[in-house]
């Protein structure tokens, strides 16, 4: 993947910038120093393992709850579906443990 001819002409003569565009970003193994308690907690895999059968569900959420879900999923860098699955699994585990 590259800049293409038009992109190269825009930054022609400044090879440092071209190289900077393609340098790797933060190392994936490096954690931020300000980890939240959620990040420190044991993380169980969420979602379905490959090959497992699924049942598609559809439901409507109130606007306020949907906004909170979208914001939380964005901040945690997870999909909304993963957040809902994890929350539902935790809720059902707690109910079965009573």
mmCIF file with all atom_site columns, N, CA, C and O in Angstrom, residues 5-49:
data_model
loop_
_atom_site.group_PDB
_atom_site.id
_atom_site.type_symbol
_atom_site.label_atom_id
_atom_site.label_alt_id
_atom_site.label_comp_id
_atom_site.label_asym_id
_atom_site.label_entity_id
_atom_site.label_seq_id
_atom_site.pdbx_PDB_ins_code
_atom_site.Cartn_x
_atom_site.Cartn_y
_atom_site.Cartn_z
_atom_site.occupancy
_atom_site.B_iso_or_equiv
_atom_site.pdbx_formal_charge
_atom_site.auth_seq_id
_atom_site.auth_comp_id
_atom_site.auth_asym_id
_atom_site.auth_atom_id
_atom_site.pdbx_PDB_model_num
ATOM 1   N N  . UNK A 1 5  ? 0.837   8.143   -7.020 1.00 0.00 ? 5  UNK A N  1
ATOM 2   C CA . UNK A 1 5  ? 1.626   9.201   -7.664 1.00 0.00 ? 5  UNK A CA 1
ATOM 3   C C  . UNK A 1 5  ? 1.224   10.596  -7.193 1.00 0.00 ? 5  UNK A C  1
ATOM 4   O O  . UNK A 1 5  ? 2.061   11.432  -6.926 1.00 0.00 ? 5  UNK A O  1
ATOM 5   N N  . UNK A 1 6  ? -0.066  10.862  -7.077 1.00 0.00 ? 6  UNK A N  1
ATOM 6   C CA . UNK A 1 6  ? -0.491  12.199  -6.652 1.00 0.00 ? 6  UNK A CA 1
ATOM 7   C C  . UNK A 1 6  ? -0.042  12.489  -5.226 1.00 0.00 ? 6  UNK A C  1
ATOM 8   O O  . UNK A 1 6  ? 0.383   13.591  -4.922 1.00 0.00 ? 6  UNK A O  1
ATOM 9   N N  . UNK A 1 7  ? -0.122  11.493  -4.364 1.00 0.00 ? 7  UNK A N  1
ATOM 10  C CA . UNK A 1 7  ? 0.308   11.697  -2.975 1.00 0.00 ? 7  UNK A CA 1
ATOM 11  C C  . UNK A 1 7  ? 1.791   11.920  -2.864 1.00 0.00 ? 7  UNK A C  1
ATOM 12  O O  . UNK A 1 7  ? 2.259   12.734  -2.069 1.00 0.00 ? 7  UNK A O  1
ATOM 13  N N  . UNK A 1 8  ? 2.578   11.209  -3.672 1.00 0.00 ? 8  UNK A N  1
ATOM 14  C CA . UNK A 1 8  ? 4.029   11.373  -3.642 1.00 0.00 ? 8  UNK A CA 1
ATOM 15  C C  . UNK A 1 8  ? 4.426   12.762  -4.094 1.00 0.00 ? 8  UNK A C  1
ATOM 16  O O  . UNK A 1 8  ? 5.350   13.364  -3.557 1.00 0.00 ? 8  UNK A O  1
ATOM 17  N N  . UNK A 1 9  ? 3.724   13.298  -5.106 1.00 0.00 ? 9  UNK A N  1
ATOM 18  C CA . UNK A 1 9  ? 4.055   14.632  -5.604 1.00 0.00 ? 9  UNK A CA 1
ATOM 19  C C  . UNK A 1 9  ? 3.767   15.707  -4.558 1.00 0.00 ? 9  UNK A C  1
ATOM 20  O O  . UNK A 1 9  ? 4.445   16.728  -4.511 1.00 0.00 ? 9  UNK A O  1
ATOM 21  N N  . UNK A 1 10 ? 2.788   15.493  -3.721 1.00 0.00 ? 10 UNK A N  1
ATOM 22  C CA . UNK A 1 10 ? 2.449   16.491  -2.697 1.00 0.00 ? 10 UNK A CA 1
ATOM 23  C C  . UNK A 1 10 ? 3.540   16.632  -1.645 1.00 0.00 ? 10 UNK A C  1
ATOM 24  O O  . UNK A 1 10 ? 3.685   17.674  -1.033 1.00 0.00 ? 10 UNK A O  1
ATOM 25  N N  . UNK A 1 11 ? 4.272   15.561  -1.391 1.00 0.00 ? 11 UNK A N  1
ATOM 26  C CA . UNK A 1 11 ? 5.318   15.620  -0.370 1.00 0.00 ? 11 UNK A CA 1
ATOM 27  C C  . UNK A 1 11 ? 6.701   15.379  -0.970 1.00 0.00 ? 11 UNK A C  1
ATOM 28  O O  . UNK A 1 11 ? 7.632   15.046  -0.267 1.00 0.00 ? 11 UNK A O  1
ATOM 29  N N  . UNK A 1 12 ? 6.815   15.592  -2.265 1.00 0.00 ? 12 UNK A N  1
ATOM 30  C CA . UNK A 1 12 ? 8.063   15.365  -2.986 1.00 0.00 ? 12 UNK A CA 1
ATOM 31  C C  . UNK A 1 12 ? 9.191   16.184  -2.369 1.00 0.00 ? 12 UNK A C  1
ATOM 32  O O  . UNK A 1 12 ? 9.018   17.327  -1.981 1.00 0.00 ? 12 UNK A O  1
ATOM 33  N N  . UNK A 1 13 ? 10.350  15.572  -2.251 1.00 0.00 ? 13 UNK A N  1
ATOM 34  C CA . UNK A 1 13 ? 11.514  16.259  -1.720 1.00 0.00 ? 13 UNK A CA 1
ATOM 35  C C  . UNK A 1 13 ? 11.607  16.182  -0.206 1.00 0.00 ? 13 UNK A C  1
ATOM 36  O O  . UNK A 1 13 ? 12.572  16.620  0.386  1.00 0.00 ? 13 UNK A O  1
ATOM 37  N N  . UNK A 1 14 ? 10.615  15.646  0.433  1.00 0.00 ? 14 UNK A N  1
ATOM 38  C CA . UNK A 1 14 ? 10.633  15.545  1.890  1.00 0.00 ? 14 UNK A CA 1
ATOM 39  C C  . UNK A 1 14 ? 10.444  14.077  2.260  1.00 0.00 ? 14 UNK A C  1
ATOM 40  O O  . UNK A 1 14 ? 9.396   13.665  2.727  1.00 0.00 ? 14 UNK A O  1
ATOM 41  N N  . UNK A 1 15 ? 11.489  13.270  2.040  1.00 0.00 ? 15 UNK A N  1
ATOM 42  C CA . UNK A 1 15 ? 11.384  11.828  2.252  1.00 0.00 ? 15 UNK A CA 1
ATOM 43  C C  . UNK A 1 15 ? 11.173  11.458  3.704  1.00 0.00 ? 15 UNK A C  1
ATOM 44  O O  . UNK A 1 15 ? 10.625  10.412  3.989  1.00 0.00 ? 15 UNK A O  1
ATOM 45  N N  . UNK A 1 16 ? 11.585  12.311  4.614  1.00 0.00 ? 16 UNK A N  1
ATOM 46  C CA . UNK A 1 16 ? 11.379  12.012  6.028  1.00 0.00 ? 16 UNK A CA 1
ATOM 47  C C  . UNK A 1 16 ? 9.889   11.851  6.331  1.00 0.00 ? 16 UNK A C  1
ATOM 48  O O  . UNK A 1 16 ? 9.489   10.937  7.025  1.00 0.00 ? 16 UNK A O  1
ATOM 49  N N  . UNK A 1 17 ? 9.061   12.714  5.785  1.00 0.00 ? 17 UNK A N  1
ATOM 50  C CA . UNK A 1 17 ? 7.627   12.608  6.026  1.00 0.00 ? 17 UNK A CA 1
ATOM 51  C C  . UNK A 1 17 ? 7.047   11.333  5.425  1.00 0.00 ? 17 UNK A C  1
ATOM 52  O O  . UNK A 1 17 ? 6.184   10.712  6.007  1.00 0.00 ? 17 UNK A O  1
ATOM 53  N N  . UNK A 1 18 ? 7.517   10.948  4.251  1.00 0.00 ? 18 UNK A N  1
ATOM 54  C CA . UNK A 1 18 ? 7.026   9.726   3.634  1.00 0.00 ? 18 UNK A CA 1
ATOM 55  C C  . UNK A 1 18 ? 7.348   8.538   4.529  1.00 0.00 ? 18 UNK A C  1
ATOM 56  O O  . UNK A 1 18 ? 6.500   7.695   4.787  1.00 0.00 ? 18 UNK A O  1
ATOM 57  N N  . UNK A 1 19 ? 8.575   8.484   5.024  1.00 0.00 ? 19 UNK A N  1
ATOM 58  C CA . UNK A 1 19 ? 8.952   7.384   5.906  1.00 0.00 ? 19 UNK A CA 1
ATOM 59  C C  . UNK A 1 19 ? 8.174   7.423   7.213  1.00 0.00 ? 19 UNK A C  1
ATOM 60  O O  . UNK A 1 19 ? 7.837   6.384   7.770  1.00 0.00 ? 19 UNK A O  1
ATOM 61  N N  . UNK A 1 20 ? 7.884   8.587   7.724  1.00 0.00 ? 20 UNK A N  1
ATOM 62  C CA . UNK A 1 20 ? 7.118   8.711   8.962  1.00 0.00 ? 20 UNK A CA 1
ATOM 63  C C  . UNK A 1 20 ? 5.689   8.196   8.781  1.00 0.00 ? 20 UNK A C  1
ATOM 64  O O  . UNK A 1 20 ? 5.104   7.661   9.710  1.00 0.00 ? 20 UNK A O  1
ATOM 65  N N  . UNK A 1 21 ? 5.145   8.361   7.575  1.00 0.00 ? 21 UNK A N  1
ATOM 66  C CA . UNK A 1 21 ? 3.783   7.890   7.335  1.00 0.00 ? 21 UNK A CA 1
ATOM 67  C C  . UNK A 1 21 ? 3.668   6.380   7.487  1.00 0.00 ? 21 UNK A C  1
ATOM 68  O O  . UNK A 1 21 ? 2.625   5.861   7.861  1.00 0.00 ? 21 UNK A O  1
ATOM 69  N N  . UNK A 1 22 ? 4.746   5.666   7.208  1.00 0.00 ? 22 UNK A N  1
ATOM 70  C CA . UNK A 1 22 ? 4.680   4.218   7.204  1.00 0.00 ? 22 UNK A CA 1
ATOM 71  C C  . UNK A 1 22 ? 5.383   3.565   8.381  1.00 0.00 ? 22 UNK A C  1
ATOM 72  O O  . UNK A 1 22 ? 5.501   2.361   8.429  1.00 0.00 ? 22 UNK A O  1
ATOM 73  N N  . UNK A 1 23 ? 5.833   4.343   9.351  1.00 0.00 ? 23 UNK A N  1
ATOM 74  C CA . UNK A 1 23 ? 6.486   3.720   10.497 1.00 0.00 ? 23 UNK A CA 1
ATOM 75  C C  . UNK A 1 23 ? 5.432   3.131   11.426 1.00 0.00 ? 23 UNK A C  1
ATOM 76  O O  . UNK A 1 23 ? 4.304   3.626   11.501 1.00 0.00 ? 23 UNK A O  1
ATOM 77  N N  . UNK A 1 24 ? 5.790   2.045   12.127 1.00 0.00 ? 24 UNK A N  1
ATOM 78  C CA . UNK A 1 24 ? 4.812   1.412   13.026 1.00 0.00 ? 24 UNK A CA 1
ATOM 79  C C  . UNK A 1 24 ? 4.437   2.345   14.166 1.00 0.00 ? 24 UNK A C  1
ATOM 80  O O  . UNK A 1 24 ? 5.259   3.145   14.614 1.00 0.00 ? 24 UNK A O  1
ATOM 81  N N  . UNK A 1 25 ? 3.207   2.216   14.598 1.00 0.00 ? 25 UNK A N  1
ATOM 82  C CA . UNK A 1 25 ? 2.752   3.009   15.733 1.00 0.00 ? 25 UNK A CA 1
ATOM 83  C C  . UNK A 1 25 ? 3.115   2.290   17.020 1.00 0.00 ? 25 UNK A C  1
ATOM 84  O O  . UNK A 1 25 ? 3.937   1.390   17.025 1.00 0.00 ? 25 UNK A O  1
ATOM 85  N N  . UNK A 1 26 ? 2.474   2.623   18.094 1.00 0.00 ? 26 UNK A N  1
ATOM 86  C CA . UNK A 1 26 ? 2.758   2.061   19.415 1.00 0.00 ? 26 UNK A CA 1
ATOM 87  C C  . UNK A 1 26 ? 2.802   0.538   19.370 1.00 0.00 ? 26 UNK A C  1
ATOM 88  O O  . UNK A 1 26 ? 1.993   -0.106  18.724 1.00 0.00 ? 26 UNK A O  1
ATOM 89  N N  . UNK A 1 27 ? 3.765   -0.036  20.074 1.00 0.00 ? 27 UNK A N  1
ATOM 90  C CA . UNK A 1 27 ? 3.912   -1.486  20.126 1.00 0.00 ? 27 UNK A CA 1
ATOM 91  C C  . UNK A 1 27 ? 2.669   -2.097  20.750 1.00 0.00 ? 27 UNK A C  1
ATOM 92  O O  . UNK A 1 27 ? 2.174   -1.629  21.763 1.00 0.00 ? 27 UNK A O  1
ATOM 93  N N  . UNK A 1 28 ? 2.149   -3.146  20.123 1.00 0.00 ? 28 UNK A N  1
ATOM 94  C CA . UNK A 1 28 ? 0.912   -3.774  20.596 1.00 0.00 ? 28 UNK A CA 1
ATOM 95  C C  . UNK A 1 28 ? 1.056   -4.345  22.002 1.00 0.00 ? 28 UNK A C  1
ATOM 96  O O  . UNK A 1 28 ? 0.097   -4.434  22.752 1.00 0.00 ? 28 UNK A O  1
ATOM 97  N N  . UNK A 1 29 ? 2.264   -4.749  22.402 1.00 0.00 ? 29 UNK A N  1
ATOM 98  C CA . UNK A 1 29 ? 2.466   -5.334  23.719 1.00 0.00 ? 29 UNK A CA 1
ATOM 99  C C  . UNK A 1 29 ? 2.614   -4.302  24.823 1.00 0.00 ? 29 UNK A C  1
ATOM 100 O O  . UNK A 1 29 ? 2.609   -4.629  25.992 1.00 0.00 ? 29 UNK A O  1
ATOM 101 N N  . UNK A 1 30 ? 2.735   -3.050  24.467 1.00 0.00 ? 30 UNK A N  1
ATOM 102 C CA . UNK A 1 30 ? 2.927   -2.001  25.464 1.00 0.00 ? 30 UNK A CA 1
ATOM 103 C C  . UNK A 1 30 ? 1.583   -1.551  26.007 1.00 0.00 ? 30 UNK A C  1
ATOM 104 O O  . UNK A 1 30 ? 0.694   -1.186  25.263 1.00 0.00 ? 30 UNK A O  1
ATOM 105 N N  . UNK A 1 31 ? 1.445   -1.568  27.306 1.00 0.00 ? 31 UNK A N  1
ATOM 106 C CA . UNK A 1 31 ? 0.198   -1.119  27.935 1.00 0.00 ? 31 UNK A CA 1
ATOM 107 C C  . UNK A 1 31 ? 0.370   0.315   28.411 1.00 0.00 ? 31 UNK A C  1
ATOM 108 O O  . UNK A 1 31 ? 1.453   0.728   28.810 1.00 0.00 ? 31 UNK A O  1
ATOM 109 N N  . UNK A 1 32 ? -0.698  1.059   28.391 1.00 0.00 ? 32 UNK A N  1
ATOM 110 C CA . UNK A 1 32 ? -0.668  2.427   28.892 1.00 0.00 ? 32 UNK A CA 1
ATOM 111 C C  . UNK A 1 32 ? -0.496  2.400   30.406 1.00 0.00 ? 32 UNK A C  1
ATOM 112 O O  . UNK A 1 32 ? -0.949  1.491   31.084 1.00 0.00 ? 32 UNK A O  1
ATOM 113 N N  . UNK A 1 33 ? 0.174   3.423   30.929 1.00 0.00 ? 33 UNK A N  1
ATOM 114 C CA . UNK A 1 33 ? 0.439   3.440   32.367 1.00 0.00 ? 33 UNK A CA 1
ATOM 115 C C  . UNK A 1 33 ? -0.831  3.674   33.176 1.00 0.00 ? 33 UNK A C  1
ATOM 116 O O  . UNK A 1 33 ? -0.931  3.253   34.312 1.00 0.00 ? 33 UNK A O  1
ATOM 117 N N  . UNK A 1 34 ? -1.821  4.310   32.603 1.00 0.00 ? 34 UNK A N  1
ATOM 118 C CA . UNK A 1 34 ? -3.064  4.588   33.321 1.00 0.00 ? 34 UNK A CA 1
ATOM 119 C C  . UNK A 1 34 ? -4.131  3.553   33.033 1.00 0.00 ? 34 UNK A C  1
ATOM 120 O O  . UNK A 1 34 ? -5.186  3.903   32.540 1.00 0.00 ? 34 UNK A O  1
ATOM 121 N N  . UNK A 1 35 ? -3.866  2.301   33.350 1.00 0.00 ? 35 UNK A N  1
ATOM 122 C CA . UNK A 1 35 ? -4.837  1.246   33.085 1.00 0.00 ? 35 UNK A CA 1
ATOM 123 C C  . UNK A 1 35 ? -6.037  1.384   34.007 1.00 0.00 ? 35 UNK A C  1
ATOM 124 O O  . UNK A 1 35 ? -5.898  1.702   35.177 1.00 0.00 ? 35 UNK A O  1
ATOM 125 N N  . UNK A 1 36 ? -7.200  1.131   33.464 1.00 0.00 ? 36 UNK A N  1
ATOM 126 C CA . UNK A 1 36 ? -8.404  1.168   34.280 1.00 0.00 ? 36 UNK A CA 1
ATOM 127 C C  . UNK A 1 36 ? -8.587  -0.183  34.958 1.00 0.00 ? 36 UNK A C  1
ATOM 128 O O  . UNK A 1 36 ? -7.990  -1.167  34.557 1.00 0.00 ? 36 UNK A O  1
ATOM 129 N N  . UNK A 1 37 ? -9.415  -0.260  36.008 1.00 0.00 ? 37 UNK A N  1
ATOM 130 C CA . UNK A 1 37 ? -9.662  -1.544  36.662 1.00 0.00 ? 37 UNK A CA 1
ATOM 131 C C  . UNK A 1 37 ? -10.215 -2.592  35.706 1.00 0.00 ? 37 UNK A C  1
ATOM 132 O O  . UNK A 1 37 ? -9.970  -3.765  35.863 1.00 0.00 ? 37 UNK A O  1
ATOM 133 N N  . UNK A 1 38 ? -10.952 -2.152  34.697 1.00 0.00 ? 38 UNK A N  1
ATOM 134 C CA . UNK A 1 38 ? -11.506 -3.097  33.726 1.00 0.00 ? 38 UNK A CA 1
ATOM 135 C C  . UNK A 1 38 ? -10.369 -3.772  32.967 1.00 0.00 ? 38 UNK A C  1
ATOM 136 O O  . UNK A 1 38 ? -10.395 -4.959  32.709 1.00 0.00 ? 38 UNK A O  1
ATOM 137 N N  . UNK A 1 39 ? -9.322  -2.995  32.616 1.00 0.00 ? 39 UNK A N  1
ATOM 138 C CA . UNK A 1 39 ? -8.199  -3.547  31.878 1.00 0.00 ? 39 UNK A CA 1
ATOM 139 C C  . UNK A 1 39 ? -7.375  -4.486  32.738 1.00 0.00 ? 39 UNK A C  1
ATOM 140 O O  . UNK A 1 39 ? -6.774  -5.418  32.234 1.00 0.00 ? 39 UNK A O  1
ATOM 141 N N  . UNK A 1 40 ? -7.332  -4.249  34.046 1.00 0.00 ? 40 UNK A N  1
ATOM 142 C CA . UNK A 1 40 ? -6.539  -5.074  34.944 1.00 0.00 ? 40 UNK A CA 1
ATOM 143 C C  . UNK A 1 40 ? -7.250  -6.384  35.298 1.00 0.00 ? 40 UNK A C  1
ATOM 144 O O  . UNK A 1 40 ? -6.619  -7.343  35.689 1.00 0.00 ? 40 UNK A O  1
ATOM 145 N N  . UNK A 1 41 ? -8.572  -6.401  35.181 1.00 0.00 ? 41 UNK A N  1
ATOM 146 C CA . UNK A 1 41 ? -9.346  -7.587  35.536 1.00 0.00 ? 41 UNK A CA 1
ATOM 147 C C  . UNK A 1 41 ? -9.054  -8.712  34.553 1.00 0.00 ? 41 UNK A C  1
ATOM 148 O O  . UNK A 1 41 ? -8.604  -8.493  33.435 1.00 0.00 ? 41 UNK A O  1
ATOM 149 N N  . UNK A 1 42 ? -9.330  -9.920  35.008 1.00 0.00 ? 42 UNK A N  1
ATOM 150 C CA . UNK A 1 42 ? -9.141  -11.075 34.133 1.00 0.00 ? 42 UNK A CA 1
ATOM 151 C C  . UNK A 1 42 ? -10.093 -10.949 32.952 1.00 0.00 ? 42 UNK A C  1
ATOM 152 O O  . UNK A 1 42 ? -11.283 -10.722 33.117 1.00 0.00 ? 42 UNK A O  1
ATOM 153 N N  . UNK A 1 43 ? -9.555  -11.092 31.779 1.00 0.00 ? 43 UNK A N  1
ATOM 154 C CA . UNK A 1 43 ? -10.364 -10.944 30.577 1.00 0.00 ? 43 UNK A CA 1
ATOM 155 C C  . UNK A 1 43 ? -10.638 -12.320 30.008 1.00 0.00 ? 43 UNK A C  1
ATOM 156 O O  . UNK A 1 43 ? -9.721  -13.055 29.665 1.00 0.00 ? 43 UNK A O  1
ATOM 157 N N  . UNK A 1 44 ? -11.931 -12.671 29.974 1.00 0.00 ? 44 UNK A N  1
ATOM 158 C CA . UNK A 1 44 ? -12.331 -13.936 29.382 1.00 0.00 ? 44 UNK A CA 1
ATOM 159 C C  . UNK A 1 44 ? -12.641 -13.676 27.916 1.00 0.00 ? 44 UNK A C  1
ATOM 160 O O  . UNK A 1 44 ? -13.147 -12.616 27.568 1.00 0.00 ? 44 UNK A O  1
ATOM 161 N N  . UNK A 1 45 ? -12.360 -14.636 27.069 1.00 0.00 ? 45 UNK A N  1
ATOM 162 C CA . UNK A 1 45 ? -12.696 -14.441 25.664 1.00 0.00 ? 45 UNK A CA 1
ATOM 163 C C  . UNK A 1 45 ? -14.200 -14.292 25.497 1.00 0.00 ? 45 UNK A C  1
ATOM 164 O O  . UNK A 1 45 ? -14.970 -15.015 26.113 1.00 0.00 ? 45 UNK A O  1
ATOM 165 N N  . UNK A 1 46 ? -14.590 -13.315 24.697 1.00 0.00 ? 46 UNK A N  1
ATOM 166 C CA . UNK A 1 46 ? -15.995 -13.051 24.455 1.00 0.00 ? 46 UNK A CA 1
ATOM 167 C C  . UNK A 1 46 ? -16.270 -13.303 22.985 1.00 0.00 ? 46 UNK A C  1
ATOM 168 O O  . UNK A 1 46 ? -15.420 -13.108 22.143 1.00 0.00 ? 46 UNK A O  1
ATOM 169 N N  . UNK A 1 47 ? -17.455 -13.691 22.701 1.00 0.00 ? 47 UNK A N  1
ATOM 170 C CA . UNK A 1 47 ? -17.799 -13.975 21.325 1.00 0.00 ? 47 UNK A CA 1
ATOM 171 C C  . UNK A 1 47 ? -17.869 -15.475 21.138 1.00 0.00 ? 47 UNK A C  1
ATOM 172 O O  . UNK A 1 47 ? -17.637 -16.250 22.058 1.00 0.00 ? 47 UNK A O  1
ATOM 173 N N  . UNK A 1 48 ? -18.194 -15.876 19.963 1.00 0.00 ? 48 UNK A N  1
ATOM 174 C CA . UNK A 1 48 ? -18.335 -17.301 19.717 1.00 0.00 ? 48 UNK A CA 1
ATOM 175 C C  . UNK A 1 48 ? -17.065 -17.860 19.103 1.00 0.00 ? 48 UNK A C  1
ATOM 176 O O  . UNK A 1 48 ? -16.471 -17.246 18.235 1.00 0.00 ? 48 UNK A O  1
ATOM 177 N N  . UNK A 1 49 ? -16.666 -19.020 19.564 1.00 0.00 ? 49 UNK A N  1
ATOM 178 C CA . UNK A 1 49 ? -15.534 -19.673 18.924 1.00 0.00 ? 49 UNK A CA 1
ATOM 179 C C  . UNK A 1 49 ? -15.914 -20.066 17.498 1.00 0.00 ? 49 UNK A C  1
ATOM 180 O O  . UNK A 1 49 ? -17.081 -20.289 17.193 1.00 0.00 ? 49 UNK A O  1
#
